[in-house]
PDB file of C-alpha atoms in Angstrom:
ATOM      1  CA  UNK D   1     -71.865  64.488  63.811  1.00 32.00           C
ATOM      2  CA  UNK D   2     -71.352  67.490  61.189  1.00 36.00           C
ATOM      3  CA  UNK D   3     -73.173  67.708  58.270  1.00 38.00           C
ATOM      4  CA  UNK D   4     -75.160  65.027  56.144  1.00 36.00           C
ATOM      5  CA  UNK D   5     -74.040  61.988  53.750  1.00 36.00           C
ATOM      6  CA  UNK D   6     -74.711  63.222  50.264  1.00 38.00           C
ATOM      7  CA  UNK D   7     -74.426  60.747  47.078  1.00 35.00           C
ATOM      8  CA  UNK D   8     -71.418  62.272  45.715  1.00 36.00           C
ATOM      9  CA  UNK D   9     -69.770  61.915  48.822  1.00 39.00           C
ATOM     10  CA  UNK D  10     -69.391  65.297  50.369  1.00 39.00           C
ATOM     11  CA  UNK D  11     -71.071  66.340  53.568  1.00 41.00           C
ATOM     12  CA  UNK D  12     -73.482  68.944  53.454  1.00 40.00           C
ATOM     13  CA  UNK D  13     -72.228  71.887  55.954  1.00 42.00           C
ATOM     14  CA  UNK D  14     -68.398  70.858  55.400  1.00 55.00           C
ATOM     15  CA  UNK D  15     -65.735  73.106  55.876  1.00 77.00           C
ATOM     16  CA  UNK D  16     -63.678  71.362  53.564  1.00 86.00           C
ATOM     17  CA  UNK D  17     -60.736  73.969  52.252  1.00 93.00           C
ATOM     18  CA  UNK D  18     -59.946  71.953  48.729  1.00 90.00           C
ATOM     19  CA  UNK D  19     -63.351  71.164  46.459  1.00 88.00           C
ATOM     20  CA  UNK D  20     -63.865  67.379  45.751  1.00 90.00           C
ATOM     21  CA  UNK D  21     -62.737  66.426  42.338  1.00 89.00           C
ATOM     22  CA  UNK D  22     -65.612  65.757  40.034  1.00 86.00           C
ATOM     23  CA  UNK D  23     -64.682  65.705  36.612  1.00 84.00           C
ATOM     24  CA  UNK D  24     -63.648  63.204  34.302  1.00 89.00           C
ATOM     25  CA  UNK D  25     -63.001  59.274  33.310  1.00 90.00           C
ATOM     26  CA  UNK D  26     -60.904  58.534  36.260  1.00 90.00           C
ATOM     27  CA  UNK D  27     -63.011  60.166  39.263  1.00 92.00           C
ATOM     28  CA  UNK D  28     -65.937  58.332  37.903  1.00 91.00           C
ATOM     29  CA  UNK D  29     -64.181  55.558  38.312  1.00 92.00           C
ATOM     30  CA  UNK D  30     -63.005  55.781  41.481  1.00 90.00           C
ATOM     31  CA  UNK D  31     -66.628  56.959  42.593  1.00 92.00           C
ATOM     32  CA  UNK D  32     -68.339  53.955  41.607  1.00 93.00           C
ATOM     33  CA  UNK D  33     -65.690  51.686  43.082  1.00 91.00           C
ATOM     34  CA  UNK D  34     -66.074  53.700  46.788  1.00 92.00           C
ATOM     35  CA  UNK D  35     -69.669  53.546  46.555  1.00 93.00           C
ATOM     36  CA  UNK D  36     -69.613  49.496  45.659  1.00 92.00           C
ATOM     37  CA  UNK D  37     -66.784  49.094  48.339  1.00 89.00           C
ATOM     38  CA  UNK D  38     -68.191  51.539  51.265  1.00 91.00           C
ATOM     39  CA  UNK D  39     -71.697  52.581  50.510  1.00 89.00           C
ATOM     40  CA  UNK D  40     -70.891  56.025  49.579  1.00 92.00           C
ATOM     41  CA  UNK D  41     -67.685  58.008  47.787  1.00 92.00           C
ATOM     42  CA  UNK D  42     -65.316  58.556  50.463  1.00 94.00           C
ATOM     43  CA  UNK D  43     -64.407  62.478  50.749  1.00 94.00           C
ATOM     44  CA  UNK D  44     -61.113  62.111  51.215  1.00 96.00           C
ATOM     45  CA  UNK D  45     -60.558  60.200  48.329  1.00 94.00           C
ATOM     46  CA  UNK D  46     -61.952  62.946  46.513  1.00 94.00           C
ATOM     47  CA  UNK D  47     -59.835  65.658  47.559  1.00 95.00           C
ATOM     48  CA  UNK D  48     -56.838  63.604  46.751  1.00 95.00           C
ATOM     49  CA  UNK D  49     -58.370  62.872  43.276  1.00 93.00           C
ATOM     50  CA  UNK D  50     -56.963  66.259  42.484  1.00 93.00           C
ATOM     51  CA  UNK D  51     -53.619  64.610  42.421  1.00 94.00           C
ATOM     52  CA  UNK D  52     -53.651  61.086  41.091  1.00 92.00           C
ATOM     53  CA  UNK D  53     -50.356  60.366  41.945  1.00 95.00           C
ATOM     54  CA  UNK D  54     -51.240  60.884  45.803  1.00 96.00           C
ATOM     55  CA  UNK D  55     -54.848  59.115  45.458  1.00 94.00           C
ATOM     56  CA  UNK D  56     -53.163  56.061  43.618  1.00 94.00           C
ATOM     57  CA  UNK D  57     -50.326  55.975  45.748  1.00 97.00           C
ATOM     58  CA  UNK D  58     -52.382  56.223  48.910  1.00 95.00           C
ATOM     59  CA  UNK D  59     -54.846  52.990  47.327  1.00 93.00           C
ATOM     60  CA  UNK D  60     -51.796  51.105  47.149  1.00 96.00           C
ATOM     61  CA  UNK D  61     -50.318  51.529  50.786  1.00 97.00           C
ATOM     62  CA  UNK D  62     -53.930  51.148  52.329  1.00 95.00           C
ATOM     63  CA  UNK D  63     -54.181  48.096  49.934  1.00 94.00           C
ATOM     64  CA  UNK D  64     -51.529  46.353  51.821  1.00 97.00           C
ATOM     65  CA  UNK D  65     -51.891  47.250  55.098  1.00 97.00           C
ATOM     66  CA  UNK D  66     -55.428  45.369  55.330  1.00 95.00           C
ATOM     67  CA  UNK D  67     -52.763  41.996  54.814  1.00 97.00           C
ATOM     68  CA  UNK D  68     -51.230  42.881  57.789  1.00 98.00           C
ATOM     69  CA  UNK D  69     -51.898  40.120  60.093  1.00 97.00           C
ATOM     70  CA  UNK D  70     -49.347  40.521  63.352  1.00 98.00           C
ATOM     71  CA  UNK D  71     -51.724  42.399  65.717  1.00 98.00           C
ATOM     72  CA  UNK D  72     -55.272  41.381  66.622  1.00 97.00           C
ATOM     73  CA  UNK D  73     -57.660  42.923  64.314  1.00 97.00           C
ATOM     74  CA  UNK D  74     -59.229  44.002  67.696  1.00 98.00           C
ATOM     75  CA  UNK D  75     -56.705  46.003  68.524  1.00 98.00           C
ATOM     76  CA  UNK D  76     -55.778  47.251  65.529  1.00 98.00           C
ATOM     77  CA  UNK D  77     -59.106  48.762  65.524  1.00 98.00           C
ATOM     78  CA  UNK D  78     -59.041  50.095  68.587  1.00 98.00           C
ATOM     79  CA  UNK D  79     -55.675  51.805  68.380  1.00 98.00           C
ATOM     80  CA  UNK D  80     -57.142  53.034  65.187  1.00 98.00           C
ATOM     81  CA  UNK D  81     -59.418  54.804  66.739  1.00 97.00           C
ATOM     82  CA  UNK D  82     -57.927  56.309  69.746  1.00 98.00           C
ATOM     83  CA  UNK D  83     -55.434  57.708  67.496  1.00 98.00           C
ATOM     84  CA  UNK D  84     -58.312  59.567  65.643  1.00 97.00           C
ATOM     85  CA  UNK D  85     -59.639  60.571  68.610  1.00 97.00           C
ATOM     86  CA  UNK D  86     -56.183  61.907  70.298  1.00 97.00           C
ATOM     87  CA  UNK D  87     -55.248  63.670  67.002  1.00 97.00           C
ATOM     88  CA  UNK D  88     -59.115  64.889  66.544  1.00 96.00           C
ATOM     89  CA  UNK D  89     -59.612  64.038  63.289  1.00 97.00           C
ATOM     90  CA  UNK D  90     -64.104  63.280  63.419  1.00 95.00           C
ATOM     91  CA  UNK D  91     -63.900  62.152  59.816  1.00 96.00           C
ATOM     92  CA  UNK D  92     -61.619  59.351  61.101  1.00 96.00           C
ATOM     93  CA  UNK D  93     -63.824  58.820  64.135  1.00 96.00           C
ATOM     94  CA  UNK D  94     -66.721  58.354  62.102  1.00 95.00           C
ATOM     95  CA  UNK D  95     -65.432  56.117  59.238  1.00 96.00           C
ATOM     96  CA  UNK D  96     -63.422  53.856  62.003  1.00 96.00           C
ATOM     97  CA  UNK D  97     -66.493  53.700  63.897  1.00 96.00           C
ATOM     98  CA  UNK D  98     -68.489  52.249  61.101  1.00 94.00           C
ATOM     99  CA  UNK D  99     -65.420  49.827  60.078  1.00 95.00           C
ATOM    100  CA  UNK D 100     -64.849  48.563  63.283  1.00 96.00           C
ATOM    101  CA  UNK D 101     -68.687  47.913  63.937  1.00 94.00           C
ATOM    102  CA  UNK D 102     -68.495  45.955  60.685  1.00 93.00           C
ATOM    103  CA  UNK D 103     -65.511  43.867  62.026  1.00 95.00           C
ATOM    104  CA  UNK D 104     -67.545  42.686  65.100  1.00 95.00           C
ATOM    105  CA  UNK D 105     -65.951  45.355  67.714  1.00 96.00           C
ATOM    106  CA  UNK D 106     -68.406  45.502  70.792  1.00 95.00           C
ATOM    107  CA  UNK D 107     -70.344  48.678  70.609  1.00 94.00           C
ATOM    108  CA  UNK D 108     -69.286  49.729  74.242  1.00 95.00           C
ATOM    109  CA  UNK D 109     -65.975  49.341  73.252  1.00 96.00           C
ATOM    110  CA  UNK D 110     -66.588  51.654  70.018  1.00 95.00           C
ATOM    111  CA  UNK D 111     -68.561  54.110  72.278  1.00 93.00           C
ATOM    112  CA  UNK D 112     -65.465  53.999  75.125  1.00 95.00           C
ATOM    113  CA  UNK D 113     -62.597  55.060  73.373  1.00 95.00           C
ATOM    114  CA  UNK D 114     -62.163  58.558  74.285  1.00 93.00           C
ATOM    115  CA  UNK D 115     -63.057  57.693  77.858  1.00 95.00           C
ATOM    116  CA  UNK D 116     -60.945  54.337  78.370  1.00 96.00           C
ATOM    117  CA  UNK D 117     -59.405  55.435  81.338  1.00 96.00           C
ATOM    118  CA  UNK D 118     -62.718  55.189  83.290  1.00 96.00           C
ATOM    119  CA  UNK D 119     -64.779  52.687  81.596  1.00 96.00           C
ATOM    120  CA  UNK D 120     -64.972  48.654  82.285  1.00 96.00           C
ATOM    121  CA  UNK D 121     -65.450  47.867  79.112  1.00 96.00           C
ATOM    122  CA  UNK D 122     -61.517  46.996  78.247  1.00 98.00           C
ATOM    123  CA  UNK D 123     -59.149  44.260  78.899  1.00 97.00           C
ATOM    124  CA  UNK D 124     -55.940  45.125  80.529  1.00 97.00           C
ATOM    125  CA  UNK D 125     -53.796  44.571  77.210  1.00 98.00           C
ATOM    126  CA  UNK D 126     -56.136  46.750  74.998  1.00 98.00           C
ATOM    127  CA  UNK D 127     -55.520  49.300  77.537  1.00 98.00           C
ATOM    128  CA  UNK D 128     -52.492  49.189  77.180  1.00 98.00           C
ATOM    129  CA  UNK D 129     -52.280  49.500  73.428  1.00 98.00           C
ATOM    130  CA  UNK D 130     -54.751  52.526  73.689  1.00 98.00           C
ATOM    131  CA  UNK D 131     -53.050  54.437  76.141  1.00 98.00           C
ATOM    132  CA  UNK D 132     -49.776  53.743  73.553  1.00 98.00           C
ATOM    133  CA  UNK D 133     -51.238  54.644  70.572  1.00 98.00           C
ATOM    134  CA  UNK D 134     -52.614  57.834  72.751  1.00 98.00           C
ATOM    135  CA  UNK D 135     -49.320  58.746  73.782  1.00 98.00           C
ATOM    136  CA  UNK D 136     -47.602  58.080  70.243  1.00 98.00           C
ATOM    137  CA  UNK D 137     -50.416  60.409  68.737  1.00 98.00           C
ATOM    138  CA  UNK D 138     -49.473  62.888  70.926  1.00 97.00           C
ATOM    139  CA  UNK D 139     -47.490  66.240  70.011  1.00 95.00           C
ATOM    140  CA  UNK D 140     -44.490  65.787  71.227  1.00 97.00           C
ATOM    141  CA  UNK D 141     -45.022  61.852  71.517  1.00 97.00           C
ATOM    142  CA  UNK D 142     -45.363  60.645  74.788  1.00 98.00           C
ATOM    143  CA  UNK D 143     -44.164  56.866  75.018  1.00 98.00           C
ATOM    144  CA  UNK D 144     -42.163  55.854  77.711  1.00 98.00           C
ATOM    145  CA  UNK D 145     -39.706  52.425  77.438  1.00 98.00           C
ATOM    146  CA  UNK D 146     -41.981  51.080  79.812  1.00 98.00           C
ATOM    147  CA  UNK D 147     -45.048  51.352  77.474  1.00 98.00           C
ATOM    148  CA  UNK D 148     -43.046  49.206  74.531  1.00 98.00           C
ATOM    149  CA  UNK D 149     -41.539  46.872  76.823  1.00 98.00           C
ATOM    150  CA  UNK D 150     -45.054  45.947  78.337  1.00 98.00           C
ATOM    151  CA  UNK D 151     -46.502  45.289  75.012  1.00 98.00           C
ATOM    152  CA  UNK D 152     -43.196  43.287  73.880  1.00 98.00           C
ATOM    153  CA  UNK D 153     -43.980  41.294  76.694  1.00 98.00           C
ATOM    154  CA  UNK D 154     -47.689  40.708  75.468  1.00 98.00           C
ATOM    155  CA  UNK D 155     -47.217  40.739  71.731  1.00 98.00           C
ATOM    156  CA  UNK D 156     -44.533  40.008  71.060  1.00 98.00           C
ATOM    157  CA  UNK D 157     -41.738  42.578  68.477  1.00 98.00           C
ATOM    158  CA  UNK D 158     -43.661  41.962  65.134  1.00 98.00           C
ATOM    159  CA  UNK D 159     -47.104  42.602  66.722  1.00 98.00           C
ATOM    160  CA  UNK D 160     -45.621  46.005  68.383  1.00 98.00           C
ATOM    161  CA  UNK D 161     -43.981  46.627  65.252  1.00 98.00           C
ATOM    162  CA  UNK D 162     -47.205  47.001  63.563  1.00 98.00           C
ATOM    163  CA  UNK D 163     -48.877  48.288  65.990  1.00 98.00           C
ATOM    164  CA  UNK D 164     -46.431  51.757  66.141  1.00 98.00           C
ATOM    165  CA  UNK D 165     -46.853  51.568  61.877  1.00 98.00           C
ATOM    166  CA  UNK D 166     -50.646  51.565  62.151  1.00 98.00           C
ATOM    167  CA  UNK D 167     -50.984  54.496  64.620  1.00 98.00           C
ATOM    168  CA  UNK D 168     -48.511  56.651  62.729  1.00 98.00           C
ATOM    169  CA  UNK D 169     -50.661  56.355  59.836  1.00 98.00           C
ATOM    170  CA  UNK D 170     -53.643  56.869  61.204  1.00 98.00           C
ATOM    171  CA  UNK D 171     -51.781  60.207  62.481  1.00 97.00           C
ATOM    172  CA  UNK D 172     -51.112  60.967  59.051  1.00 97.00           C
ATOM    173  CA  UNK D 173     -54.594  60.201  58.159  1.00 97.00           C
ATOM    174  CA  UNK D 174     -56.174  62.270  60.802  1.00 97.00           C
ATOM    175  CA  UNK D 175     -53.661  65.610  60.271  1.00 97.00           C
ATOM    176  CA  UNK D 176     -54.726  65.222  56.355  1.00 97.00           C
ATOM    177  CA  UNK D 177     -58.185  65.527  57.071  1.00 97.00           C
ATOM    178  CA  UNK D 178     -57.768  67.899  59.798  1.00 97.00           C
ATOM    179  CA  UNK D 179     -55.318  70.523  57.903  1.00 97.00           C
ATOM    180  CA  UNK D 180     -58.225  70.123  54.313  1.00 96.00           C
ATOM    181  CA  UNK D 181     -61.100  70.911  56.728  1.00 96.00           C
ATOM    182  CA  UNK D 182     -62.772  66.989  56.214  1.00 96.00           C
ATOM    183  CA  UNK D 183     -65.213  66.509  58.859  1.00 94.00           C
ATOM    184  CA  UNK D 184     -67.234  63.414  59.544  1.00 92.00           C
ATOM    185  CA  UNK D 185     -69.293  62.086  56.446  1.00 92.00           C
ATOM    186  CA  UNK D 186     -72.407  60.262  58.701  1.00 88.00           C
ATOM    187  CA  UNK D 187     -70.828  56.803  58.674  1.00 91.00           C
ATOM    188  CA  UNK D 188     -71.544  56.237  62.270  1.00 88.00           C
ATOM    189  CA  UNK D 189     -75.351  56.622  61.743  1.00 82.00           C
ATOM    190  CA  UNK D 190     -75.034  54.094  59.293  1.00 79.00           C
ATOM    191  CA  UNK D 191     -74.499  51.254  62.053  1.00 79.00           C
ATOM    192  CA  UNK D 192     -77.977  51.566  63.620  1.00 66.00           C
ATOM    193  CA  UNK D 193     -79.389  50.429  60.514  1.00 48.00           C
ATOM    194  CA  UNK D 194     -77.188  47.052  60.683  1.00 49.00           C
ATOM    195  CA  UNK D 195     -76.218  44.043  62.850  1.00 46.00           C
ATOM    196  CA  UNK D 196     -72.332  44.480  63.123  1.00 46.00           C
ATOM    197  CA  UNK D 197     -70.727  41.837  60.590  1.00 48.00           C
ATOM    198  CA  UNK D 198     -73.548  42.606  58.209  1.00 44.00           C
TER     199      UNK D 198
END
């Protein structure tokens, strides 16, 4: 993990290319709601403080997509994550870690997503949706018909339907963070000190 969790939200040996907003009414704001909501002010909603219109419009999107309710939070989760992890985005890594160890995901799980291939700790369908959302994230994208039709099969056309929406924007996500320099912000660490669900 890079760097150290500071209290306004930055991480101490970041390579960050854009400063985190600090001034004013309105980042204030937003810093005390991150810190009630997360534990800490999430960097990336500091960089994007510099344009309001982004930040606001981000809120909003990522708002409604936690009502999305077609795919197995599970999965979701885990797709999540091995989209981070094929893009390479560790700020993504370490803040999905920590939310999926709050939803309940198993730890070996958590710890086995950049080494599914080889590990036992994954049922055949979230296999499936990780190798998917591993070939989606790829550049250029590497899904085959058989892929979708397998997961039609399982899921069902809504389920799949959210599934592709939720690994194209952790893709966009990930390449934000990646392209501003955000690196992991000690999240992960944070889940040794807590039961998952707690």
């Amino acid at each position: 993990m890079t760097g150290t969790t500071s209290t306004t939200g930055t991480t101490s040996g970041s390579t960050a290319r854009i400063s985190a907003a600090r001034d004013g009414f309105f980042v204030r704001a937003m810093s005390w709601w991150s810190r009630r909501t997360y534990g800490d002010v999430l960097q990336p909603g500091l960089v994007m403080a510099h344009n309001r219109k982004v930040l606001m419009t981000n809120v909003r999107h990522e708002r409604s997509v936690e009502k999305w309710d077609a795919l197995d939070a599970e999965l979701t989760d885990l797709a999540t994550l091995a989209a981070a992890a094929t893009v390479g985005c560790s700020w993504c890594l370490d803040f999905g870690y920590w939310v999926s160890h709050g939803h309940g995901v198993a730890r070996d799980k958590l710890e086995a997503v950049t080494t599914w291939r080889t590990s036992c700790a994954y049922t055949e369908l979230e296999r499936q949706v990780i190798a998917y959302a591993e070939a989606m994230s790829r550049t250029p994208v590497e899904v085959t018909d058989e892929m979708v039709l397998d997961l039609v099969r399982e899921l069902g056309e809504p389920a799949v339907v959210e599934l592709t929406a939720v690994v194209a924007l952790e893709s966009q996500r990930s390449r934000f963070n990646i392209a501003l320099g955000l690196e992991s912000q000690g999240f992960k660490a944070q889940c040794d000190l807590r039961p998952a669900g707690g």
